Tab-separated table of C-alpha atoms in Angstrom:
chain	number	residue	atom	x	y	z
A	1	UNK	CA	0.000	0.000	0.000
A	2	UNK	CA	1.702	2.907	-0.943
A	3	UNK	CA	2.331	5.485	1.242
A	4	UNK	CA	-0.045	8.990	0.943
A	5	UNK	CA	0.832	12.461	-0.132
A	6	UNK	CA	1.908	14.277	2.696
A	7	UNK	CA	1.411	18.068	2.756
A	8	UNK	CA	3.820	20.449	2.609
A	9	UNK	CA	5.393	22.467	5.750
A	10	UNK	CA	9.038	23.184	7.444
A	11	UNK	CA	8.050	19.756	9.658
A	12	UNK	CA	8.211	17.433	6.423
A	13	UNK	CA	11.438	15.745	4.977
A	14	UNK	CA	11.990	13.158	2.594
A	15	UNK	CA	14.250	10.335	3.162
A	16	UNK	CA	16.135	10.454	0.349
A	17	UNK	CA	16.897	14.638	0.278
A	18	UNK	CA	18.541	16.152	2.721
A	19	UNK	CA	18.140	19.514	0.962
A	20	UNK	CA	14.900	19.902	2.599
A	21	UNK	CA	15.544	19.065	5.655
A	22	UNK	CA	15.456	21.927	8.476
A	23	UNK	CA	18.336	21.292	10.839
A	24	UNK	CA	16.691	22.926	13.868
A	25	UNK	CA	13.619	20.802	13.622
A	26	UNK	CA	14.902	17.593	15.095
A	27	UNK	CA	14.082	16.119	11.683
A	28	UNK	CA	15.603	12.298	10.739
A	29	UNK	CA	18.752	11.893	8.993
A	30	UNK	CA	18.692	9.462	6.054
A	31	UNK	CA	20.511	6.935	8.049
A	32	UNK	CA	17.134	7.218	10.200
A	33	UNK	CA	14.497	6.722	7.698
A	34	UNK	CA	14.514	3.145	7.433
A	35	UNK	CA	14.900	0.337	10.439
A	36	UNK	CA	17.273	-1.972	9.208
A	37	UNK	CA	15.997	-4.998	7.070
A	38	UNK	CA	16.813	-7.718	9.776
A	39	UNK	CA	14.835	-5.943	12.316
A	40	UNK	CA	11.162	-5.524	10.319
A	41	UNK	CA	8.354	-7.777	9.596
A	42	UNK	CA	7.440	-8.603	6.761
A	43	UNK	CA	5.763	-5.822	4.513
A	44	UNK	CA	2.727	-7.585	4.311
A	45	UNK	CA	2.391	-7.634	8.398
A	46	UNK	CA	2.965	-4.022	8.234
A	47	UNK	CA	0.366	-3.472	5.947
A	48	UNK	CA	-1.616	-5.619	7.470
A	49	UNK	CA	-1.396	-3.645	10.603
A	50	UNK	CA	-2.134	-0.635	9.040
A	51	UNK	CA	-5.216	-1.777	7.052
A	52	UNK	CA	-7.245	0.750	5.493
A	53	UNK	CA	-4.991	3.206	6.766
A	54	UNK	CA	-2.813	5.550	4.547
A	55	UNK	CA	0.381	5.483	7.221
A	56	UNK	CA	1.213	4.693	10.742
A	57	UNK	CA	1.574	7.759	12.865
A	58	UNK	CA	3.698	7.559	16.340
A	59	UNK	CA	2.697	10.050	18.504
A	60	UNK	CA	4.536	10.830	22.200
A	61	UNK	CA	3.899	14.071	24.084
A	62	UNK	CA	5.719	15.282	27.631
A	63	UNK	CA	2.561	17.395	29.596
A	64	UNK	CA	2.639	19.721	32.501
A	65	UNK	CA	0.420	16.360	34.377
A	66	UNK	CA	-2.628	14.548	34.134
A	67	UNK	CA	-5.338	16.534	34.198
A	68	UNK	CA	-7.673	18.335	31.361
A	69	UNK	CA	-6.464	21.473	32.380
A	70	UNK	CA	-3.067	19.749	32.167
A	71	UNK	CA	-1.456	20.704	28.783
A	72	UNK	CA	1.254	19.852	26.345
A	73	UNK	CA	4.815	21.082	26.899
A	74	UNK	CA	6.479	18.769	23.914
A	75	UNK	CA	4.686	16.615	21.040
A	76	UNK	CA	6.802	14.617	18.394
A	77	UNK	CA	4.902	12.815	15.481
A	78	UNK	CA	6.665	10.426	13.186
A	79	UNK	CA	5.234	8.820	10.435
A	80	UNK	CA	6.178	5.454	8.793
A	81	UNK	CA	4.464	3.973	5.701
A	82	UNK	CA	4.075	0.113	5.140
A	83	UNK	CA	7.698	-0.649	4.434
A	84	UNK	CA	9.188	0.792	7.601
A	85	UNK	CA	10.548	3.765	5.899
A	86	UNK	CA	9.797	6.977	7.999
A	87	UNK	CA	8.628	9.415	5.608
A	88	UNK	CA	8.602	12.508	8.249
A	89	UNK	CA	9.703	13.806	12.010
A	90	UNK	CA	7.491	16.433	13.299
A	91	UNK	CA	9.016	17.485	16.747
A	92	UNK	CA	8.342	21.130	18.953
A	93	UNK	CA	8.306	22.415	22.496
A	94	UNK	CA	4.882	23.972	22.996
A	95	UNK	CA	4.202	27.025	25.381
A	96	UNK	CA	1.756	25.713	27.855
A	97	UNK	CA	0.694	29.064	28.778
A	98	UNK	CA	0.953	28.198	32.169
A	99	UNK	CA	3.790	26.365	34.497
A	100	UNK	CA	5.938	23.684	33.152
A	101	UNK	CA	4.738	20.816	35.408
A	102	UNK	CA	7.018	17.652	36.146
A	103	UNK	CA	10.489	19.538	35.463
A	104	UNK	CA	12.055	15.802	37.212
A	105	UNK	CA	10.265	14.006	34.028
A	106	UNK	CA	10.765	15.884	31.610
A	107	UNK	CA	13.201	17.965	31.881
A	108	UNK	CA	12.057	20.978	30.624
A	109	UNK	CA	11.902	24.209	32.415
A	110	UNK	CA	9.705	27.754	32.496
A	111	UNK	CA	12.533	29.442	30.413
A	112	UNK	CA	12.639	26.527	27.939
A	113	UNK	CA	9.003	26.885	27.179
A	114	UNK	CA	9.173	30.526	26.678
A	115	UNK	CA	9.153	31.109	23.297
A	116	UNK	CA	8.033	28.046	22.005
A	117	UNK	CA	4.938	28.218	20.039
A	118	UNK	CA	1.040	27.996	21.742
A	119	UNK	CA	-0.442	24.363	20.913
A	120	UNK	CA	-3.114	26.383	18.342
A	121	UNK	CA	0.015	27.454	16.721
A	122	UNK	CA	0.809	24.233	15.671
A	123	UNK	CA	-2.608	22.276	15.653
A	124	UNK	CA	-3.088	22.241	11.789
A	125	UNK	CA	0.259	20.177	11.407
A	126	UNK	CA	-0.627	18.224	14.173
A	127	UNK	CA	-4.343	17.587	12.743
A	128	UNK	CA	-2.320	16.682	9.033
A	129	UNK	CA	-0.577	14.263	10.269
A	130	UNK	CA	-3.515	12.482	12.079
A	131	UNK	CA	-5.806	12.153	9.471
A	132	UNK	CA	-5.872	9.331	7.610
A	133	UNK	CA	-2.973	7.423	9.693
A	134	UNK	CA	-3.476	4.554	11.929
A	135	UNK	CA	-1.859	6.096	15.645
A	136	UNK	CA	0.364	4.418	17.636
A	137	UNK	CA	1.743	5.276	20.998
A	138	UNK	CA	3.120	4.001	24.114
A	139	UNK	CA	0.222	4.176	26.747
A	140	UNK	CA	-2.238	5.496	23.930
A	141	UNK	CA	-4.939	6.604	26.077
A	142	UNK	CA	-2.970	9.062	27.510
A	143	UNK	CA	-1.286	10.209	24.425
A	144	UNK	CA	-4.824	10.582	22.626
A	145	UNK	CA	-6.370	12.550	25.874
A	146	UNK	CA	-4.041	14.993	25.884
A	147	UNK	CA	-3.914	15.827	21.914
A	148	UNK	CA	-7.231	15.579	21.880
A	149	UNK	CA	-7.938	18.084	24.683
A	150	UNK	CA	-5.489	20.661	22.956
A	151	UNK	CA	-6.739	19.723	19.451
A	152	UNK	CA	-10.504	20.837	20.973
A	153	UNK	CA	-9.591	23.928	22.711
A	154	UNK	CA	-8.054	24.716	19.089
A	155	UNK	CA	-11.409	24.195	17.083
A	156	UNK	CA	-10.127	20.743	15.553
A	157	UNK	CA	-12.527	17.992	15.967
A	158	UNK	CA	-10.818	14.112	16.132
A	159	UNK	CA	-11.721	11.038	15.584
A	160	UNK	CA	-8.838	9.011	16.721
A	161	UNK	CA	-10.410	5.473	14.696
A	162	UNK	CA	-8.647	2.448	16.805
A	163	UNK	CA	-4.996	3.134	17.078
A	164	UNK	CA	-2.573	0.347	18.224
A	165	UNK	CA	-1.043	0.403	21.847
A	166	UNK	CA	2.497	-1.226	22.434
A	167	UNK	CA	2.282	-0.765	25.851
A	168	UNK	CA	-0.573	-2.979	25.584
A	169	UNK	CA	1.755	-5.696	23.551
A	170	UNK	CA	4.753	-5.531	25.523
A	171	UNK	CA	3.315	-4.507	28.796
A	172	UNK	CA	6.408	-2.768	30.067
A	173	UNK	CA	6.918	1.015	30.504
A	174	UNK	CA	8.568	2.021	26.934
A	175	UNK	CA	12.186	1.772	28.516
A	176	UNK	CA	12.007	-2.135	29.682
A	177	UNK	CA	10.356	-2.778	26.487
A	178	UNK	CA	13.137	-1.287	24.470
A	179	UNK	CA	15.801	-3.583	26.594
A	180	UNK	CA	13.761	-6.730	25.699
A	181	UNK	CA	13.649	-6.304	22.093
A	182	UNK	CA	17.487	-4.583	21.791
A	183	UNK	CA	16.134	-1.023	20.864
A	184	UNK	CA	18.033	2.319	22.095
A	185	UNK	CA	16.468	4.790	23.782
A	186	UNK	CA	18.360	7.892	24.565
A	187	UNK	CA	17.285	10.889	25.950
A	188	UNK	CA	13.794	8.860	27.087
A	189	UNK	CA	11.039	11.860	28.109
A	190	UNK	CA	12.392	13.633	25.074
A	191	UNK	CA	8.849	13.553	22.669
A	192	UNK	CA	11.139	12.510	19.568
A	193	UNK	CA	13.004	9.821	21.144
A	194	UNK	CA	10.072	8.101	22.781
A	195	UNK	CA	8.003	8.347	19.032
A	196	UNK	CA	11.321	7.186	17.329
A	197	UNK	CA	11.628	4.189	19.823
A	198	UNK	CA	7.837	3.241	19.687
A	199	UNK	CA	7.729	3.066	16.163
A	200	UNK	CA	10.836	0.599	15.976
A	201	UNK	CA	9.106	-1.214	18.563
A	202	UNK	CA	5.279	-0.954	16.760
A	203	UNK	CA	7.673	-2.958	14.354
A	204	UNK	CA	9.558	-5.820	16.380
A	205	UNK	CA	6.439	-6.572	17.279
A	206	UNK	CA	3.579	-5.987	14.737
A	207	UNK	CA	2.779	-9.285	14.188
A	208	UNK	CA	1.117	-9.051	17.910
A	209	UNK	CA	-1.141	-7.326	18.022
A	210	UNK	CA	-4.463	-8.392	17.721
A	211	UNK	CA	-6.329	-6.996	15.314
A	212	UNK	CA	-5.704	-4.134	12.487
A	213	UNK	CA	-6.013	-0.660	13.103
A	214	UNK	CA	-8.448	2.437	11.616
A	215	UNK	CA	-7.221	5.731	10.826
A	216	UNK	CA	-7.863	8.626	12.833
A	217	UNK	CA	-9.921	11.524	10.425
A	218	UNK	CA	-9.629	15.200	11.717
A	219	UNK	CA	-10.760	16.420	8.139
A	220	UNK	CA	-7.371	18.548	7.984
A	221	UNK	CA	-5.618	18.056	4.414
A	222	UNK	CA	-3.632	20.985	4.581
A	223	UNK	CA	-1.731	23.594	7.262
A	224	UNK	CA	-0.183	26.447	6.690
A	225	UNK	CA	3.908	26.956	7.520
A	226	UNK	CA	4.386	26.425	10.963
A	227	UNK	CA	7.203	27.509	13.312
A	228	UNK	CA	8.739	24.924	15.082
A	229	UNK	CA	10.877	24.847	18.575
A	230	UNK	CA	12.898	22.008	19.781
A	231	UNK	CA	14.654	21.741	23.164
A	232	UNK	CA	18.284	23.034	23.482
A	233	UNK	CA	20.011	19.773	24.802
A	234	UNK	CA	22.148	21.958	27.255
A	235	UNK	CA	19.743	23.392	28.559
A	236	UNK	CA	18.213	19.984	29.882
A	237	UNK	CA	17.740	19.215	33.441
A	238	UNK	CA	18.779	16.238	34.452
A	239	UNK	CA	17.400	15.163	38.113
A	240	UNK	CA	17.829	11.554	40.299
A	241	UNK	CA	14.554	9.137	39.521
A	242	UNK	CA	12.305	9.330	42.994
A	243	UNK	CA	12.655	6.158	44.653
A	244	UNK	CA	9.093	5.052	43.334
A	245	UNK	CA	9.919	5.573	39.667
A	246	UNK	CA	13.185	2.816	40.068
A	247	UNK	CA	11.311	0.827	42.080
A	248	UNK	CA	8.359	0.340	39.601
A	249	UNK	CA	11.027	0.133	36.469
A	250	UNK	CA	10.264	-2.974	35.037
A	251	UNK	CA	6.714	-4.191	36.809
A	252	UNK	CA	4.649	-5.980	34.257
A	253	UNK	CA	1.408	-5.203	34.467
A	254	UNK	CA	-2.170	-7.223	33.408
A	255	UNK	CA	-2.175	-5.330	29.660
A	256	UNK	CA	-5.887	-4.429	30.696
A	257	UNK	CA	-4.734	-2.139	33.587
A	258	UNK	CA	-1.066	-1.175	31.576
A	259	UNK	CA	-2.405	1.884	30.759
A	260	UNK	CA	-3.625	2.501	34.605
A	261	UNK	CA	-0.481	1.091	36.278
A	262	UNK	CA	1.521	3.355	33.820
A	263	UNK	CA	-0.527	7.251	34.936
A	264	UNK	CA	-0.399	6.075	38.566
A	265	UNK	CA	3.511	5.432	38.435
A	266	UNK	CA	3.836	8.904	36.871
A	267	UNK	CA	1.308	10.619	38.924
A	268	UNK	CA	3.265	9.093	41.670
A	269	UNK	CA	6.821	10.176	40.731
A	270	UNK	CA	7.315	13.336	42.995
A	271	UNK	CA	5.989	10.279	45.773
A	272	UNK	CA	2.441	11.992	46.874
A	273	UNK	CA	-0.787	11.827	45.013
A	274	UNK	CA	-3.287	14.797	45.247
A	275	UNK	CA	-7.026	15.065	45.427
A	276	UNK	CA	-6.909	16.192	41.938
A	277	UNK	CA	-4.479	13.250	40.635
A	278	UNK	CA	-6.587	10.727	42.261
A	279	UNK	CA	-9.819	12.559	40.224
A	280	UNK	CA	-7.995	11.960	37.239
A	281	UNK	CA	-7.351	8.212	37.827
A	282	UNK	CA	-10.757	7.652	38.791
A	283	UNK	CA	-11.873	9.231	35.601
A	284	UNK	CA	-9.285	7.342	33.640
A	285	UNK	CA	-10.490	4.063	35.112
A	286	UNK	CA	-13.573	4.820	33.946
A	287	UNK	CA	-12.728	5.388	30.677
A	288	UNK	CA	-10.439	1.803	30.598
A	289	UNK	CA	-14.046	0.568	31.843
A	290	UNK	CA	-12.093	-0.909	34.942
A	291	UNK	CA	-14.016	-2.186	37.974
A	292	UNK	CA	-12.362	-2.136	41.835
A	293	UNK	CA	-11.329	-4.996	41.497
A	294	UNK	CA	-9.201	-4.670	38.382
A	295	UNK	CA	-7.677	-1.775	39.723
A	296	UNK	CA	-6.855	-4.141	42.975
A	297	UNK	CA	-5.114	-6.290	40.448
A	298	UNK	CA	-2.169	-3.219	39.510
A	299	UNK	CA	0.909	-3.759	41.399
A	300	UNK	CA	0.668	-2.201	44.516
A	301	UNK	CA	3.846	-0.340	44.328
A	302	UNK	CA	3.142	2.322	47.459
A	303	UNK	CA	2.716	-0.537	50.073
A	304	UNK	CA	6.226	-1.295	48.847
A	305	UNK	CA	8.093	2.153	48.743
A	306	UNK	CA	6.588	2.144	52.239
A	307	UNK	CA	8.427	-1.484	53.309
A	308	UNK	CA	11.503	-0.179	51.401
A	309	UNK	CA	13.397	2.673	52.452
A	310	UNK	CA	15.933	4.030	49.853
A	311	UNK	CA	19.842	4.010	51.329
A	312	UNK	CA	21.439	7.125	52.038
A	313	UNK	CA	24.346	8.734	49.612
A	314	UNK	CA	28.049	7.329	50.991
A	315	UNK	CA	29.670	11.099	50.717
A	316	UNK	CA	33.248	11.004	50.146
């Protein structure tokens, strides 16, 4: 199935010109636009998986927290067509008009966000890239919330179709899943090197999941040149993982309550959980249609940060 027209902007790139490509846009280099041969399906599993969709599109996005009025601080969108080849990188810090959230997680601060553009700035080449792709992400429910909240307060409507979760497949955060199938992942919490590492991933294992996806439709065909940001890497803050987040690593999770076990281990990384962070599980249970008793079946990492006490530094 060949792969669609994209549209053109300053976020698209072809693999095979390098002309085009704009270097502060975090855009792939042509030794990045194709996993290797040994490492993919076959094409015929790949288009399988994308079924009546045009491409895949891996989404990732680093927010401010949970919540609806939580927003986007970083979005990365990269799209591969049935063969594996990525045929673009969309990547941008996003001004969340507000404070920067989770600085620990993802490493961006208030002065980093600054001038980066607003999310409506940027919502037609978001909605471009949606329509008419199947989406992938790691922990999809979360990714589609959150670009679906901004896409809404910026007069796009959504239908996401049925993407395709590998945190569903794998049922491992995105790091442990990585390790098992040999994948690197630097700079993980950095948008474009969680989408670059899910869609290798979305590959290793497409021959899992369980049924085809359906493209998302937002109705956008076309956006008009859009000014990108991406973080300065030396400007990145680099903090210690809370105790909770090491602890909770590699726990394996029921794939029905992934998705919950995943936003509670966040939620939980600066080691309290507020009234308003426990709304926003409840709600997300809801939406995952779990019961009590589901939820009684996610790892119960608190009772064990509470057993565990982390050592103290050795100084010199």
């Amino acid at each position: 199935m060949p792969a669609r027209d994209l549209p053109t902007d300053p976020g698209l790139t072809s693999p095979t010109d390098e002309s085009d490509r704009i270097p502060s846009g975090g855009l792939a280099t042509p030794e990045q636009t194709r996993i290797t041969a040994q490492d993919q399906p076959d094409a015929s599993t790949l288009a399988g998986l994308i079924g009546t969709g045009s491409t895949v599109a891996v989404i990732d996005v680093e927010t401010t927290g949970l919540r609806h009025s939580d927003r986007i601080v970083e979005i990365a969108i990269v799209t591969v067509d049935h063969t594996g080849v990525i045929c673009d990188e969309f990547e941008t810090l996003v001004n969340p008009q507000r404070d920067a959230g989770p600085v620990w997680i993802h490493g961006l601060t208030a002065s980093m966000l600054v001038d980066a553009p607003n999310f409506a700035d940027i919502a037609g080449a978001v909605a471009t890239r949606l329509d008419g792709a199947v989406v992938v992400a790691h922990n999809i429910s979360f990714d589609t919330r959150m670009v679906g909240y901004e896409l809404t307060r910026a007069g796009i409507d959504i239908d996401w179709g049925s993407g395709l979760d590998t945190l569903s497949v794998t049922r491992r955060k995105l790091a442990a899943a990585c390790a098992a199938h040999n994948i690197a992942l630097d700079n993980a919490h950095r948008a474009i090197a969680d989408a670059r590492a899910t869609a290798e991933l979305t590959l290793r294992v497409a021959d899992q999941f369980p049924a085809a996806g359906t493209p998302a439709r937002t109705g956008v065909r076309e956006a008009a040149p859009t000014r990108m940001q991406v973080r300065d890497k030396a400007s990145a803050v680099y903090e210690p993982s809370p105790y909770l987040v090491e602890l909770a690593r590699d726990i394996r999770p029921a794939s029905d309550v992934a998705s919950y076990v995943v936003l509670l281990d966040q939620a939980l990384a600066d080691l309290k959980l507020t009234d308003d962070e426990r709304a926003e599980l409840r709600e997300l249970a809801g939406e995952l249609g779990l019961t009590d008793r589901d939820i009684e079946r996610a790892p119960r990492v608190p009772h064990v940060a509470r057993r565990h006490r982390p050592r103290r530094r050795c100084r010199d």
